[in-house]
CSV table of C-alpha atoms in Angstrom, one decimal:
chain,number,residue,atom,x,y,z
M,1,MET,CA,0.0,-0.1,-0.1
M,2,PHE,CA,3.0,2.2,0.8
M,3,GLY,CA,4.4,1.8,-2.7
M,4,VAL,CA,1.0,2.4,-4.2
M,5,LEU,CA,0.9,5.8,-2.3
M,6,GLY,CA,4.4,6.5,-3.6
M,7,LEU,CA,3.1,6.2,-7.3
M,8,ILE,CA,0.3,8.6,-6.5
M,9,VAL,CA,2.5,11.0,-4.7
M,10,ALA,CA,5.3,10.6,-7.8
M,11,ILE,CA,2.4,11.4,-10.4
M,12,VAL,CA,1.3,14.4,-8.5
M,13,CYS,CA,4.7,15.9,-7.9
M,14,VAL,CA,5.5,15.4,-11.7
M,15,ILE,CA,2.4,17.2,-12.9
M,16,ALA,CA,2.8,19.9,-10.2
M,17,LEU,CA,6.4,20.3,-11.3
M,18,ILE,CA,5.3,20.5,-15.0
M,19,TRP,CA,2.6,23.0,-14.0
M,20,LYS,CA,5.5,25.3,-12.5
M,21,ASN,CA,7.5,25.0,-15.9
M,22,TRP,CA,10.5,22.9,-14.3
M,23,HIS,CA,12.6,21.4,-16.9
M,24,MET,CA,11.3,18.0,-17.9
M,25,ALA,CA,14.8,16.1,-16.9
M,26,ILE,CA,14.3,17.3,-13.3
M,27,VAL,CA,10.7,16.5,-13.2
M,28,SER,CA,11.4,13.1,-14.4
M,29,LEU,CA,14.3,12.4,-12.0
M,30,ALA,CA,12.2,13.8,-9.1
M,31,GLY,CA,9.2,11.6,-9.7
M,32,ALA,CA,11.7,8.6,-10.2
M,33,LEU,CA,13.3,9.1,-6.9
M,34,ILE,CA,9.9,9.3,-5.0
M,35,VAL,CA,8.8,6.1,-6.6
M,36,ILE,CA,12.4,4.5,-5.6
M,37,ALA,CA,12.0,5.8,-2.1
M,38,PHE,CA,8.4,4.7,-1.6
M,39,ASN,CA,8.8,1.4,-3.2
M,40,ALA,CA,12.2,0.4,-1.4
M,41,MET,CA,14.1,0.0,-4.6
M,42,ASP,CA,17.7,0.0,-5.0
M,43,PRO,CA,18.5,3.7,-6.2
M,44,VAL,CA,21.7,2.9,-8.0
M,45,THR,CA,20.4,-0.1,-9.9
M,46,THR,CA,17.2,1.5,-10.6
M,47,LEU,CA,18.4,4.5,-12.0
M,48,SER,CA,21.2,2.9,-13.9
M,49,GLU,CA,19.0,-0.1,-15.2
M,50,LYS,CA,15.7,1.3,-15.5
M,51,PHE,CA,15.7,5.1,-15.8
M,52,MET,CA,18.9,5.7,-18.0
M,53,THR,CA,17.9,2.6,-20.1
M,54,GLY,CA,14.3,3.8,-20.7
M,55,MET,CA,15.6,7.1,-21.5
M,56,SER,CA,18.5,6.0,-23.7
M,57,GLY,CA,16.3,3.3,-25.4
M,58,PHE,CA,13.7,6.1,-26.5
M,59,ALA,CA,16.3,8.5,-27.4
M,60,GLY,CA,18.0,6.1,-29.7
M,61,ASN,CA,15.1,4.9,-31.2
M,62,TRP,CA,13.7,8.3,-31.8
M,63,PHE,CA,16.9,10.6,-32.5
M,64,LEU,CA,16.6,10.5,-36.1
M,65,LEU,CA,12.9,11.3,-36.5
M,66,PHE,CA,12.8,13.7,-33.9
M,67,MET,CA,15.8,15.6,-35.5
M,68,LEU,CA,14.6,15.3,-38.9
M,69,GLY,CA,10.9,16.3,-37.9
M,70,ALA,CA,12.1,19.4,-36.3
M,71,ILE,CA,14.4,20.3,-39.6
M,72,PHE,CA,11.4,19.7,-41.6
M,73,GLY,CA,9.3,22.1,-39.7
M,74,LYS,CA,12.0,24.8,-39.5
M,75,VAL,CA,12.4,24.6,-43.1
M,76,MET,CA,8.6,24.9,-44.1
M,77,GLY,CA,8.3,27.6,-41.4
M,78,ASP,CA,11.3,30.0,-42.3
M,79,SER,CA,10.6,29.7,-45.9
M,80,GLY,CA,7.0,30.8,-45.7
M,81,ALA,CA,5.8,27.6,-47.2
M,82,SER,CA,3.9,26.8,-44.1
M,83,VAL,CA,2.1,30.3,-44.1
M,84,GLY,CA,1.3,29.8,-48.0
M,85,ILE,CA,-0.4,26.4,-47.3
M,86,ALA,CA,-2.1,28.0,-44.4
M,87,ASN,CA,-3.5,31.0,-46.4
M,88,LYS,CA,-4.6,28.6,-49.0
M,89,MET,CA,-6.5,26.2,-46.9
M,90,LEU,CA,-8.2,29.3,-45.3
M,91,LYS,CA,-9.4,30.6,-48.7
M,92,LEU,CA,-10.7,27.1,-49.7
M,93,LEU,CA,-12.5,26.8,-46.4
M,94,GLY,CA,-13.4,30.0,-45.2
M,95,GLU,CA,-11.8,32.6,-42.7
M,96,LYS,CA,-13.5,31.1,-39.8
M,97,SER,CA,-12.3,27.6,-40.5
M,98,VAL,CA,-9.1,27.8,-38.7
M,99,VAL,CA,-9.7,24.8,-36.2
M,100,LEU,CA,-11.4,22.6,-39.0
M,101,VAL,CA,-8.0,23.3,-41.2
M,102,VAL,CA,-5.8,22.1,-38.4
M,103,MET,CA,-7.8,19.3,-37.4
M,104,LEU,CA,-8.4,18.0,-40.9
M,105,THR,CA,-4.4,18.4,-41.6
M,106,GLY,CA,-3.7,16.5,-38.6
M,107,LEU,CA,-6.3,13.6,-39.7
M,108,VAL,CA,-4.8,13.4,-43.1
M,109,LEU,CA,-1.1,13.2,-42.0
M,110,SER,CA,-1.8,11.0,-38.9
M,111,TYR,CA,-3.9,8.3,-41.2
M,112,GLY,CA,-1.3,8.6,-43.9
M,113,GLY,CA,1.1,7.0,-41.2
M,114,ILE,CA,2.9,9.9,-39.8
M,115,GLY,CA,3.7,9.5,-36.0
M,116,THR,CA,2.5,12.0,-33.6
M,117,PHE,CA,5.7,13.6,-32.7
M,118,ILE,CA,6.4,14.4,-36.4
M,119,ILE,CA,2.9,15.7,-37.0
M,120,ALA,CA,3.6,18.1,-34.3
M,121,PHE,CA,6.7,19.2,-35.9
M,122,SER,CA,5.2,19.6,-39.1
M,123,LEU,CA,2.0,21.0,-38.5
M,124,TYR,CA,2.7,23.7,-35.8
M,125,PRO,CA,4.2,26.2,-38.3
M,126,ILE,CA,0.7,26.0,-40.3
M,127,ALA,CA,-1.3,26.1,-37.0
M,128,VAL,CA,0.4,29.2,-35.6
M,129,ALA,CA,0.2,31.2,-38.7
M,130,LEU,CA,-3.5,30.4,-38.9
M,131,PHE,CA,-4.1,31.2,-35.0
M,132,GLN,CA,-2.1,34.4,-35.5
M,133,LYS,CA,-4.3,35.4,-38.4
M,134,ALA,CA,-7.5,34.7,-36.7
M,135,ASP,CA,-6.2,36.1,-33.4
M,136,ILE,CA,-6.9,33.1,-31.4
M,137,PRO,CA,-5.2,32.5,-28.0
M,138,LYS,CA,-2.3,30.2,-28.1
M,139,LYS,CA,-3.4,28.3,-25.2
M,140,LEU,CA,-6.0,26.4,-27.7
M,141,ILE,CA,-3.2,25.4,-30.3
M,142,VAL,CA,-1.8,22.1,-28.6
M,143,ALA,CA,-5.6,20.5,-28.2
M,144,THR,CA,-6.3,21.7,-31.9
M,145,ILE,CA,-3.0,20.1,-33.2
M,146,MET,CA,-3.2,16.7,-31.1
M,147,VAL,CA,-6.8,16.0,-31.0
M,148,CYS,CA,-7.1,14.0,-34.2
M,149,PRO,CA,-3.6,12.3,-34.1
M,150,VAL,CA,-4.2,10.9,-30.5
M,151,THR,CA,-7.8,9.9,-30.6
M,152,VAL,CA,-9.7,9.6,-34.0
M,153,CYS,CA,-6.8,8.3,-36.0
M,154,MET,CA,-4.8,6.6,-33.2
M,155,ALA,CA,-7.7,4.4,-32.1
M,156,MET,CA,-11.2,4.9,-33.8
M,157,LEU,CA,-10.8,4.9,-37.9
M,158,PRO,CA,-10.8,1.5,-39.2
M,159,GLY,CA,-7.5,0.8,-41.0
M,160,SER,CA,-5.3,3.4,-39.4
M,161,PRO,CA,-1.7,2.4,-39.2
M,162,SER,CA,-1.1,3.2,-35.5
M,163,THR,CA,0.4,1.1,-33.2
M,164,GLN,CA,-2.5,1.1,-31.0
M,165,ASN,CA,-4.7,-0.4,-34.1
M,166,LEU,CA,-2.3,-3.1,-34.7
M,167,ILE,CA,-1.7,-4.4,-31.3
M,168,PRO,CA,-5.1,-6.1,-30.9
M,169,THR,CA,-4.7,-8.0,-34.3
M,170,GLN,CA,-2.2,-10.0,-32.4
M,171,TYR,CA,-4.5,-11.4,-29.8
M,172,PHE,CA,-7.7,-11.4,-31.6
M,173,GLY,CA,-6.8,-12.5,-35.0
M,174,THR,CA,-8.3,-9.5,-36.5
M,175,THR,CA,-7.4,-6.7,-39.0
M,176,ALA,CA,-6.9,-3.2,-38.8
M,177,TYR,CA,-10.2,-2.7,-40.1
M,178,ALA,CA,-12.2,-4.6,-37.4
M,179,GLY,CA,-15.2,-3.0,-35.9
M,180,ALA,CA,-15.6,-0.7,-38.6
M,181,SER,CA,-19.2,0.4,-37.8
M,182,ILE,CA,-18.1,1.1,-34.2
M,183,GLY,CA,-14.9,2.9,-35.2
M,184,LEU,CA,-16.7,5.3,-37.9
M,185,ILE,CA,-19.4,6.2,-35.4
M,186,CYS,CA,-16.9,7.0,-32.8
M,187,SER,CA,-14.9,8.9,-35.1
M,188,VAL,CA,-17.5,11.1,-36.2
M,189,ILE,CA,-18.8,11.8,-32.9
M,190,MET,CA,-15.2,12.5,-31.4
M,191,PHE,CA,-14.3,14.8,-34.4
M,192,VAL,CA,-17.6,16.8,-34.4
M,193,SER,CA,-17.6,17.2,-30.5
M,194,ALA,CA,-13.9,18.5,-30.3
M,195,TYR,CA,-14.7,20.7,-33.1
M,196,LEU,CA,-17.4,22.3,-31.4
M,197,PHE,CA,-15.7,22.5,-28.2
M,198,LEU,CA,-12.7,24.1,-29.6
M,199,ASN,CA,-14.7,26.8,-31.4
M,200,TRP,CA,-17.0,27.4,-28.4
M,201,GLN,CA,-13.7,27.9,-26.2
M,202,ILE,CA,-12.4,30.3,-28.9
M,203,LYS,CA,-15.7,32.2,-28.8
M,204,LYS,CA,-15.3,32.5,-24.7
M,205,ALA,CA,-11.6,33.7,-25.0
M,206,LYS,CA,-12.6,36.4,-27.4
M,207,ALA,CA,-15.5,37.5,-25.4
M,208,ALA,CA,-13.1,37.8,-22.6
M,209,GLY,CA,-10.8,40.1,-24.6
M,210,GLU,CA,-8.1,37.5,-25.1
M,211,HIS,CA,-5.9,37.6,-28.1
M,212,PHE,CA,-2.9,35.8,-29.7
M,213,VAL,CA,0.2,36.4,-28.2
M,214,ALA,CA,3.4,34.9,-29.8
M,215,SER,CA,5.9,33.0,-27.4
M,216,PRO,CA,9.0,34.9,-26.3
M,217,GLY,CA,11.7,34.6,-29.1
M,218,GLU,CA,9.1,33.5,-31.7
M,219,ASP,CA,9.1,35.1,-35.0
M,220,ILE,CA,5.9,34.2,-37.0
M,221,MET,CA,5.4,35.3,-40.6
M,222,ASP,CA,2.1,37.0,-41.0
M,223,LEU,CA,-0.5,35.6,-43.7
M,224,ASN,CA,-0.2,39.1,-45.6
M,225,ALA,CA,3.2,37.8,-46.8
M,226,VAL,CA,1.5,35.8,-49.3
M,227,ASP,CA,0.0,38.8,-51.1
M,228,GLU,CA,3.1,40.6,-50.7
M,229,GLY,CA,5.0,37.7,-52.7
M,230,LYS,CA,7.1,36.9,-49.7
M,231,THR,CA,6.1,33.2,-49.7
M,232,PRO,CA,7.0,30.6,-52.2
M,233,SER,CA,4.5,29.7,-55.0
M,234,ILE,CA,1.5,27.4,-53.9
M,235,GLY,CA,2.8,24.3,-55.6
M,236,ALA,CA,6.2,24.6,-54.0
M,237,CYS,CA,4.7,25.3,-50.6
M,238,PHE,CA,3.0,22.0,-50.8
M,239,ALA,CA,5.6,20.1,-52.6
M,240,PRO,CA,7.6,18.7,-49.6
M,241,ILE,CA,4.6,17.3,-47.9
M,242,VAL,CA,3.4,15.5,-51.0
M,243,VAL,CA,6.9,14.1,-51.5
M,244,LEU,CA,6.8,13.0,-47.9
M,245,LEU,CA,3.5,11.3,-48.1
M,246,VAL,CA,4.1,9.7,-51.5
M,247,LEU,CA,7.5,8.3,-50.7
M,248,MET,CA,6.4,7.1,-47.1
M,249,PHE,CA,3.4,5.3,-48.8
M,250,GLY,CA,5.3,4.0,-51.6
M,251,ILE,CA,8.5,2.7,-49.5
M,252,GLN,CA,6.1,1.0,-47.1
M,253,SER,CA,4.0,-0.7,-49.6
M,254,LEU,CA,6.9,-2.0,-52.2
M,255,THR,CA,9.6,-2.6,-49.7
M,256,SER,CA,10.2,-4.5,-46.2
M,257,ILE,CA,11.8,-1.5,-44.6
M,258,PRO,CA,10.6,-0.8,-41.1
M,259,SER,CA,8.0,2.0,-41.1
M,260,SER,CA,10.5,4.1,-38.7
M,261,TYR,CA,13.0,4.0,-41.6
M,262,ALA,CA,10.7,4.6,-44.3
M,263,VAL,CA,9.5,7.8,-42.6
M,264,ALA,CA,13.1,8.9,-42.0
M,265,ILE,CA,14.1,8.2,-45.8
M,266,ALA,CA,10.8,10.2,-46.9
M,267,MET,CA,11.7,13.2,-44.4
M,268,THR,CA,15.2,13.4,-45.5
M,269,CYS,CA,13.8,13.6,-49.2
M,270,ALA,CA,11.1,16.2,-48.5
M,271,ILE,CA,13.7,18.2,-46.6
M,272,ILE,CA,15.9,18.2,-49.4
M,273,VAL,CA,13.3,19.1,-51.8
M,274,GLY,CA,12.3,22.0,-49.5
M,275,CYS,CA,16.0,23.3,-49.2
M,276,VAL,CA,16.3,23.3,-53.1
M,277,LEU,CA,12.9,25.0,-53.8
M,278,TYR,CA,13.3,27.6,-50.9
M,279,ARG,CA,17.1,28.4,-51.5
M,280,ASP,CA,16.6,31.9,-52.4
M,281,ARG,CA,14.3,32.4,-49.5
M,282,LEU,CA,16.0,30.4,-46.8
M,283,ASN,CA,19.3,30.3,-44.8
M,284,VAL,CA,19.6,26.7,-45.3
M,285,LYS,CA,22.4,26.3,-42.9
M,286,GLU,CA,20.7,28.2,-40.1
M,287,ALA,CA,17.4,26.5,-40.6
M,288,VAL,CA,18.8,23.1,-40.6
M,289,SER,CA,21.0,23.7,-37.4
M,290,ASN,CA,18.3,25.7,-35.5
M,291,GLY,CA,15.9,22.8,-36.3
M,292,ALA,CA,18.1,20.0,-35.3
M,293,GLY,CA,18.9,21.8,-32.0
M,294,GLY,CA,15.1,22.4,-31.3
M,295,GLY,CA,14.3,18.6,-32.2
M,296,LEU,CA,17.1,17.2,-29.8
M,297,SER,CA,16.0,19.7,-27.0
M,298,SER,CA,12.3,18.0,-27.2
M,299,LEU,CA,13.9,14.6,-27.5
M,300,ILE,CA,15.8,15.3,-24.2
M,301,ALA,CA,12.6,16.3,-22.4
M,302,THR,CA,10.5,13.5,-23.9
M,303,SER,CA,13.2,10.6,-23.1
M,304,SER,CA,13.5,11.8,-19.6
M,305,ILE,CA,9.8,11.3,-18.9
M,306,MET,CA,10.2,7.9,-20.6
M,307,GLY,CA,12.8,7.3,-18.0
M,308,PHE,CA,10.5,8.1,-15.3
M,309,GLY,CA,7.8,5.6,-16.8
M,310,SER,CA,10.4,2.9,-16.9
M,311,VAL,CA,11.0,3.5,-13.1
M,312,VAL,CA,7.3,3.3,-12.6
M,313,SER,CA,6.8,0.1,-14.5
M,314,ALA,CA,9.4,-1.5,-12.8
M,315,SER,CA,8.0,-0.9,-9.3
M,316,PRO,CA,6.4,-3.6,-7.0
M,317,ALA,CA,3.5,-1.2,-6.7
M,318,TYR,CA,2.9,-0.9,-10.2
M,319,GLU,CA,3.0,-4.8,-10.8
M,320,SER,CA,0.5,-5.2,-7.9
M,321,ILE,CA,-2.0,-2.2,-9.5
M,322,THR,CA,-1.9,-4.0,-13.0
M,323,THR,CA,-2.5,-7.7,-11.4
M,324,ALA,CA,-5.4,-6.3,-9.3
M,325,LEU,CA,-6.9,-4.6,-12.5
M,326,VAL,CA,-6.7,-7.4,-14.9
M,327,ASN,CA,-8.3,-9.9,-12.3
M,328,MET,CA,-11.3,-7.8,-11.7
M,329,ASP,CA,-14.4,-9.9,-11.4
M,330,ALA,CA,-16.4,-7.8,-13.5
M,331,ASN,CA,-17.8,-7.7,-17.3
M,332,PRO,CA,-14.8,-8.2,-19.8
M,333,LEU,CA,-15.7,-4.8,-21.4
M,334,ILE,CA,-15.7,-2.9,-18.2
M,335,THR,CA,-12.4,-4.5,-16.9
M,336,ALA,CA,-10.7,-3.7,-20.2
M,337,LEU,CA,-12.3,0.1,-20.3
M,338,ILE,CA,-11.1,0.6,-16.5
M,339,SER,CA,-7.8,-1.4,-16.6
M,340,ILE,CA,-6.4,0.0,-19.9
M,341,ASN,CA,-7.2,3.6,-18.8
M,342,VAL,CA,-5.7,3.3,-15.3
M,343,ILE,CA,-2.3,1.7,-16.5
M,344,ALA,CA,-2.4,4.4,-19.4
M,345,ALA,CA,-2.7,7.1,-16.8
M,346,ILE,CA,0.0,5.9,-14.7
M,347,THR,CA,2.5,5.4,-17.6
M,348,GLY,CA,1.1,8.4,-19.8
M,349,SER,CA,1.3,5.7,-22.6
M,350,SER,CA,-1.7,4.5,-24.7
M,351,ALA,CA,0.5,1.4,-26.0
M,352,GLY,CA,1.7,0.7,-22.8
M,353,GLY,CA,-1.7,0.4,-21.4
M,354,LEU,CA,-3.2,-1.7,-24.2
M,355,ASN,CA,0.1,-4.0,-24.3
M,356,ILE,CA,0.1,-4.8,-20.6
M,357,PHE,CA,-3.6,-5.2,-20.5
M,358,LEU,CA,-3.9,-7.6,-23.2
M,359,SER,CA,-0.6,-9.6,-22.4
M,360,SER,CA,-2.4,-10.6,-19.1
M,361,MET,CA,-6.0,-10.9,-20.7
M,362,GLY,CA,-5.9,-11.1,-24.2
M,363,GLU,CA,-6.6,-14.9,-24.3
M,364,TYR,CA,-9.2,-14.8,-21.7
M,365,LEU,CA,-11.0,-12.0,-23.9
M,366,ALA,CA,-10.5,-14.3,-27.0
M,367,ALA,CA,-12.1,-17.1,-25.4
M,368,SER,CA,-15.1,-15.1,-23.8
M,369,GLY,CA,-17.2,-15.7,-26.7
M,370,LEU,CA,-17.4,-12.1,-27.5
M,371,ASN,CA,-17.2,-10.8,-31.1
M,372,MET,CA,-13.5,-10.5,-31.8
M,373,ALA,CA,-13.9,-7.4,-34.0
M,374,MET,CA,-16.1,-5.6,-31.4
M,375,LEU,CA,-13.3,-6.6,-28.8
M,376,HIS,CA,-10.6,-5.0,-31.2
M,377,ARG,CA,-12.3,-1.7,-31.5
M,378,VAL,CA,-13.3,-1.2,-27.9
M,379,VAL,CA,-9.8,-1.9,-26.4
M,380,CYS,CA,-8.3,0.2,-29.2
M,381,ILE,CA,-10.6,3.3,-28.3
M,382,ALA,CA,-10.0,2.7,-24.4
M,383,SER,CA,-6.5,3.1,-25.0
M,384,SER,CA,-7.1,6.7,-26.4
M,385,GLY,CA,-8.6,8.1,-23.1
M,386,PHE,CA,-6.4,8.8,-19.9
M,387,ASP,CA,-3.1,8.3,-21.7
M,388,ALA,CA,-3.2,12.0,-22.3
M,389,MET,CA,-1.9,13.1,-18.9
M,390,PRO,CA,0.5,15.9,-18.5
M,391,HIS,CA,3.5,13.6,-18.4
M,392,ALA,CA,2.4,11.8,-21.6
M,393,SER,CA,5.2,12.1,-24.3
M,394,GLY,CA,3.0,13.6,-27.0
M,395,MET,CA,1.8,16.5,-24.6
M,396,VAL,CA,5.4,17.4,-23.5
M,397,VAL,CA,6.6,17.4,-27.2
M,398,CYS,CA,3.7,19.5,-28.3
M,399,ASN,CA,4.2,22.1,-25.7
M,400,GLN,CA,8.1,21.9,-26.2
M,401,ILE,CA,7.4,22.8,-29.8
M,402,ALA,CA,4.7,25.6,-29.3
M,403,LYS,CA,6.7,27.0,-26.4
M,404,THR,CA,3.6,26.9,-24.3
M,405,SER,CA,2.9,26.0,-20.8
M,406,GLN,CA,0.6,22.8,-19.7
M,407,LYS,CA,-0.5,25.1,-17.0
M,408,ASP,CA,-2.3,27.2,-20.0
M,409,THR,CA,-3.0,24.3,-22.5
M,410,TYR,CA,-3.8,21.2,-20.7
M,411,LYS,CA,-7.4,21.9,-19.5
M,412,TYR,CA,-8.3,22.0,-23.2
M,413,VAL,CA,-6.4,18.8,-23.8
M,414,PHE,CA,-8.0,17.0,-21.1
M,415,ILE,CA,-11.2,17.6,-22.3
M,416,THR,CA,-10.7,16.8,-26.0
M,417,CYS,CA,-7.9,14.1,-25.6
M,418,ALA,CA,-8.8,12.3,-22.4
M,419,ILE,CA,-12.6,13.1,-21.4
M,420,MET,CA,-14.2,12.9,-25.0
M,421,PRO,CA,-12.4,9.6,-26.2
M,422,PHE,CA,-13.0,7.9,-22.9
M,423,CYS,CA,-16.8,8.9,-23.4
M,424,CYS,CA,-16.5,7.3,-26.8
M,425,ALA,CA,-14.9,4.1,-25.3
M,426,ILE,CA,-18.1,3.8,-23.4
M,427,LEU,CA,-20.3,4.3,-26.3
M,428,ALA,CA,-18.3,1.8,-28.2
M,429,CYS,CA,-19.1,-0.8,-25.5
M,430,ILE,CA,-22.8,0.0,-25.8
M,431,ILE,CA,-22.8,0.0,-29.5
M,432,GLY,CA,-20.7,-3.5,-29.4
M,433,THR,CA,-23.1,-4.9,-27.0
M,434,LEU,CA,-26.2,-4.0,-29.1
M,435,GLY,CA,-24.4,-6.0,-31.9
M,436,ILE,CA,-23.5,-3.4,-34.3
M,437,VAL,CA,-19.8,-3.9,-35.3
């Protein structure tokens, strides 16, 4: 019981320090030490074998993609290409469609197979130009960027290439398109609900006299630059993104190269295309160097929180919690819904919650007599709920990129990326129980 209390204290401490804008490396280490102390773990062994291994493992796996993603975003932003794209989409969909433009762009990129971290780097320059043009307070930008990649595309849309949508196939013998009806219904409800909520919050903020304020040191090109001829042609603006999507899809379809390497190759080619097309508008050396520096800074912050997660996962208290959850004497769907969300909330990882639960309960669920396609979609959607905690890696990265504080942004993230998908998971259970699959 003392160890469980330690996990609670550690998570509260981590969230409080994040709120106070402490550096994520300090936050993560403080949280890890609390877990170690309350669980009577060996500090030297735990820090060296769990914290550092978890941190270095994530950094090693994501080093290239973080750096390339940040460089790509910097090239698109400094050249004015992102402003050109934002302006074109605004003209197509209307001046009041900022939230819709950002959400749809995130939806397309995510369903195309681009990971959440890369989307944050790529989409932010477009989103911030739109927010500045529409004079929308920046506290809403993280929720607007993240909502589709971490809910609709990650867990709800049938056929999504996300890890969360593929994990259940190993246990239920299903495909990525399993539970299509449930997924489509929840996707529509999730998208519309988030869209309406964010627009409602924008109206409230403007009524309160709030305006867009750039973060310290942030230089944002105004959308008027398009009319002044300061941005590339619209074809050149879209070219790197088209190259990225086409190459990524082609490499994954035609070769056996792992998806992470396919994205890295496609991203490298997209950066090269951008540097060539924008060479007269861009200081290539400065953009690449500053982009790489920004990406590695975000990587350190995110890797640190993964080190904290590794210590949590190795604690005796965590093992006792997961054991108690997966052995709940309740309806299998209720057990899945509660267990996955509690584990995901503790670790800040949807894939972690899903993996841990299914590794223990996957065979039991498969033998329960329930529809496999329904189970696939329900557990998948369940994983997209309370994983969106302040210490979740996606939240950390997006706030780092946007130079915003979770104290300002998180309440909007919590509603759109935690409460709403959790409600969709409950709806998925009800729909599935009624026989709609």
